[in-house]
Coordinates of C-alpha atoms and ligand atoms in Angstrom, one line a residue:
W209 CA 1.7 -13.3 -15.9
Q210 CA -1.3 -13.4 -13.5
E211 CA -2.2 -15.7 -10.6
T212 CA -4.7 -15.8 -8.3
L213 CA -3.7 -16.3 -4.6
A214 CA -7.1 -16.9 -3.1
E215 CA -10.7 -15.8 -4.2
G216 CA -10.4 -12.1 -5.2
A217 CA -6.7 -11.8 -4.6
V218 CA -5.0 -11.7 -7.9
I219 CA -1.1 -10.9 -8.2
L220 CA 0.1 -9.5 -11.4
R221 CA 3.8 -10.3 -11.4
R222 CA 6.2 -7.5 -12.8
R223 CA 3.2 -5.7 -13.9
A224 CA 4.7 -2.4 -12.8
R225 CA 8.1 -2.8 -14.2
E226 CA 8.1 -0.7 -17.1
D227 CA 6.5 2.2 -15.3
A228 CA 8.9 1.6 -12.3
E229 CA 11.2 4.7 -13.0
A230 CA 8.5 7.0 -13.5
L231 CA 6.7 5.8 -10.4
Y232 CA 9.8 6.0 -8.3
Q233 CA 10.5 9.8 -9.7
Q234 CA 6.7 10.7 -8.5
I235 CA 7.1 9.0 -5.1
M236 CA 10.2 11.3 -4.7
A237 CA 8.2 14.4 -5.9
I238 CA 5.3 13.5 -3.7
A239 CA 8.0 13.3 -0.7
E240 CA 9.5 16.7 -1.5
Q241 CA 5.8 18.0 -0.9
N242 CA 4.9 16.2 2.2
P243 CA 7.7 13.8 3.5
F244 CA 7.5 10.2 4.8
A245 CA 7.1 10.2 8.6
H246 CA 7.1 7.4 11.2
R247 CA 3.7 8.0 12.8
I248 CA 2.8 7.2 16.5
T249 CA -0.1 4.7 17.1
P250 CA -2.7 5.4 19.7
G251 CA -0.7 2.7 21.7
G252 CA 2.4 5.0 21.6
H253 CA 4.4 3.1 19.2
R254 CA 6.3 4.5 16.6
M255 CA 5.8 2.6 13.3
S256 CA 8.9 1.2 11.6
V257 CA 7.1 1.8 8.2
A258 CA 7.3 5.7 7.2
M259 CA 4.1 6.8 5.4
T260 CA 2.9 9.6 3.3
N261 CA 0.1 9.8 1.0
C262 CA -1.3 11.5 -2.1
G263 CA -5.0 11.9 -3.5
D264 CA -8.1 13.8 -2.2
F265 CA -7.7 11.6 1.2
G266 CA -4.8 10.1 3.1
W267 CA -4.8 7.6 5.6
S268 CA -2.8 8.4 8.8
V269 CA -2.7 7.6 12.6
D270 CA -2.1 9.7 15.5
S271 CA -2.7 9.6 19.2
R272 CA -6.4 10.0 18.5
G273 CA -6.6 6.8 16.3
Y274 CA -6.8 5.8 12.4
Q275 CA -8.6 7.9 9.7
Y276 CA -8.8 9.2 6.4
Q277 CA -8.3 12.8 6.0
Q278 CA -7.9 15.7 3.4
Q279 CA -4.9 17.1 5.2
D280 CA -2.0 15.5 7.2
N281 CA -2.3 16.0 10.9
L282 CA 1.3 16.3 11.4
N283 CA 1.5 19.7 9.4
G284 CA -1.9 20.6 8.4
R285 CA -1.4 20.5 4.7
K286 CA -3.5 19.1 2.0
W287 CA -2.1 15.8 0.5
P288 CA -0.3 16.2 -2.9
A289 CA -2.7 15.3 -6.0
M290 CA -2.5 11.7 -7.1
P291 CA -0.4 11.8 -10.3
P292 CA -2.4 10.5 -13.3
L293 CA 0.1 7.8 -14.0
F294 CA -0.5 6.3 -10.5
R295 CA -4.3 6.5 -11.2
T296 CA -4.2 4.9 -14.5
L297 CA -1.9 2.0 -13.5
A298 CA -4.3 1.3 -10.6
Q299 CA -7.4 1.3 -12.6
Q300 CA -5.8 -0.9 -15.4
A301 CA -4.5 -3.5 -12.7
A302 CA -8.0 -3.5 -10.9
S303 CA -9.8 -4.2 -14.3
E304 CA -7.2 -6.9 -15.3
A305 CA -8.1 -8.7 -12.1
G306 CA -11.8 -8.6 -12.6
F307 CA -12.7 -5.3 -10.8
P308 CA -13.5 -2.7 -13.6
G309 CA -14.7 0.8 -12.6
F310 CA -12.3 1.0 -9.7
N311 CA -11.5 4.7 -9.1
P312 CA -9.3 5.4 -6.0
D313 CA -9.5 8.6 -3.9
A314 CA -6.4 7.6 -2.0
C315 CA -2.9 6.4 -2.4
L316 CA -1.0 5.6 0.8
L317 CA 2.8 5.3 0.2
N318 CA 4.6 3.1 2.7
R319 CA 8.4 3.1 2.9
Y320 CA 10.1 0.2 4.5
E321 CA 13.8 0.5 5.7
P322 CA 15.7 -2.8 6.7
G323 CA 14.0 -4.4 9.7
A324 CA 10.5 -2.3 9.2
K325 CA 7.5 -4.6 9.4
L326 CA 3.9 -4.5 9.3
T327 CA 2.3 -6.4 11.8
L328 CA -0.8 -8.6 10.9
H329 CA -4.0 -6.5 10.5
Q330 CA -7.1 -6.0 8.5
D331 CA -7.7 -2.9 6.2
K332 CA -11.3 -2.0 7.0
D333 CA -11.6 1.8 7.5
E334 CA -12.7 2.3 3.9
K335 CA -16.5 3.0 3.6
D336 CA -17.3 0.4 0.8
L337 CA -15.3 -2.7 1.4
R338 CA -16.6 -4.1 -1.9
Q339 CA -14.0 -1.9 -3.3
P340 CA -10.6 -3.6 -4.0
I341 CA -7.4 -2.3 -2.8
V342 CA -4.5 -2.3 -5.5
S343 CA -0.9 -2.6 -4.1
V344 CA 2.5 -1.8 -6.0
S345 CA 5.6 -3.0 -4.9
L346 CA 8.9 -1.2 -5.8
G347 CA 12.5 -1.8 -4.8
L348 CA 13.7 -4.4 -2.2
P349 CA 11.7 -7.7 -2.1
A350 CA 9.4 -8.6 1.0
V351 CA 7.8 -11.4 2.3
F352 CA 4.1 -10.9 2.5
Q353 CA 1.9 -12.8 5.2
F354 CA -1.6 -13.7 3.7
G355 CA -3.6 -14.8 6.5
G356 CA -7.3 -15.7 7.0
F357 CA -10.4 -13.9 8.3
E358 CA -9.4 -14.0 12.1
R359 CA -6.0 -13.0 13.7
G360 CA -5.0 -16.6 14.7
D361 CA -5.7 -18.1 11.4
S362 CA -2.6 -19.5 9.6
T363 CA -0.7 -17.4 7.1
Q364 CA 0.8 -18.0 3.7
R365 CA 3.9 -16.5 2.8
V366 CA 4.3 -14.6 -0.7
L367 CA 7.3 -12.7 -1.8
L368 CA 6.5 -9.5 -3.3
E369 CA 9.3 -8.0 -5.6
H370 CA 10.1 -5.0 -7.5
G371 CA 7.1 -4.2 -10.0
D372 CA 4.7 -6.6 -8.6
I373 CA 0.9 -5.5 -8.3
V374 CA -1.7 -7.3 -6.2
V375 CA -5.5 -6.5 -6.4
W376 CA -7.1 -7.6 -3.0
G377 CA -10.8 -7.7 -3.8
G378 CA -14.0 -9.8 -3.3
P379 CA -13.4 -11.9 -0.2
S380 CA -9.7 -11.3 0.1
R381 CA -10.2 -7.8 0.9
L382 CA -10.7 -8.6 4.5
R383 CA -8.1 -11.0 5.1
Y384 CA -5.4 -10.4 7.8
H385 CA -2.1 -9.7 6.3
G386 CA 1.3 -8.0 7.2
I387 CA 4.9 -7.6 6.3
L388 CA 8.0 -9.7 7.8
P389 CA 10.9 -7.5 8.6
L390 CA 12.7 -6.2 5.6
K391 CA 16.0 -8.0 4.7
P392 CA 18.8 -5.5 4.2
G393 CA 19.8 -5.0 0.5
V394 CA 20.3 -2.5 -2.3
H395 CA 18.1 -2.3 -5.3
P396 CA 19.5 -0.6 -8.6
L397 CA 16.6 1.9 -8.8
V398 CA 15.5 2.4 -5.2
G399 CA 18.4 1.9 -3.0
A400 CA 18.1 0.3 0.6
W401 CA 14.3 0.5 0.5
R402 CA 11.1 -1.0 -0.3
F403 CA 8.2 1.3 -1.5
N404 CA 4.6 0.0 -1.4
L405 CA 1.8 2.0 -2.9
T406 CA -1.8 1.1 -1.8
F407 CA -4.8 2.6 -4.1
R408 CA -7.9 2.8 -2.1
R409 CA -11.5 4.2 -2.4
A410 CA -11.7 5.8 1.2
F411 CA -15.2 7.3 0.8
Ligands
MD5_1406 C1 2.4 -3.5 1.9 N1 0.4 -2.6 2.8 O1 3.0 -4.2 1.3 C2 0.9 -3.5 2.2 C3 0.3 -3.9 0.9 C4 -1.2 -1.5 4.2 C5 -0.8 -2.7 3.7 O2 -1.1 -3.7 4.3 O3 -2.2 -1.6 5.0 O4 -0.6 -0.4 3.9 S1 -1.7 -3.8 1.0 C6 -2.0 -5.5 1.3 C7 -3.5 -5.8 1.4 C8 -4.7 -5.0 1.6 C9 -5.7 -5.3 1.7 C10 -6.1 -6.6 1.9 C11 -5.2 -7.4 1.8 C12 -3.9 -7.1 1.7 N2 -5.2 -8.9 1.9 O5 -6.8 -9.3 2.1 O6 -4.4 -9.7 2.3 O7 3.0 -2.2 2.4
FE1407 FE1 -3.0 -3.4 4.9

């Protein structure tokens, strides 16, 4: 159940459904080792999305800026290892979408509560922008904004639901994108949240 949104952007609808319980358990185990936190941007804003990471590198933000690091700058601890299930699922999805050989070294975990959003941005802190990003959505549905190559370009709205995987590669790797404020609700597995895992090759 695969659909191309734009060149290089492939949605694998419900692809992670069968793994959802196991993924959710692993998310909770990661959060026990390094909890989700609302980080403060260089501009002094508290992000409405709470984040943590697993893998060799994690993406985070603080007063100094945005960067990939081996440890969490909030507590100095190394990020938890990437669970084999996470890696395998990301690699398989990338390959199904036409990007064989993807080997993520970072997984950013985003947790959305009702009202949480992500304003339009590009992901370009990774070294090799030819590597795709694989994103896995769990829990409450969200409206994703899929834009163009400039901030002011018009955006398409795409509903991302529990179990959906999107592979962002090729020219779509650098499109502006965001998440509209999450609508309240309760998901039978995940509760009143949306989780999104993004698998990246940072270095
Ligand atoms: C999310 N997360 O649903 C999204 C999924 C982030 C973020 O945006 O940076 O944590 S990843 C969506 C994405 C990644 C790379 C390129 C494009 C979309 N794109 O070209 O549209 O929490
Ligand atoms: Fe992004």
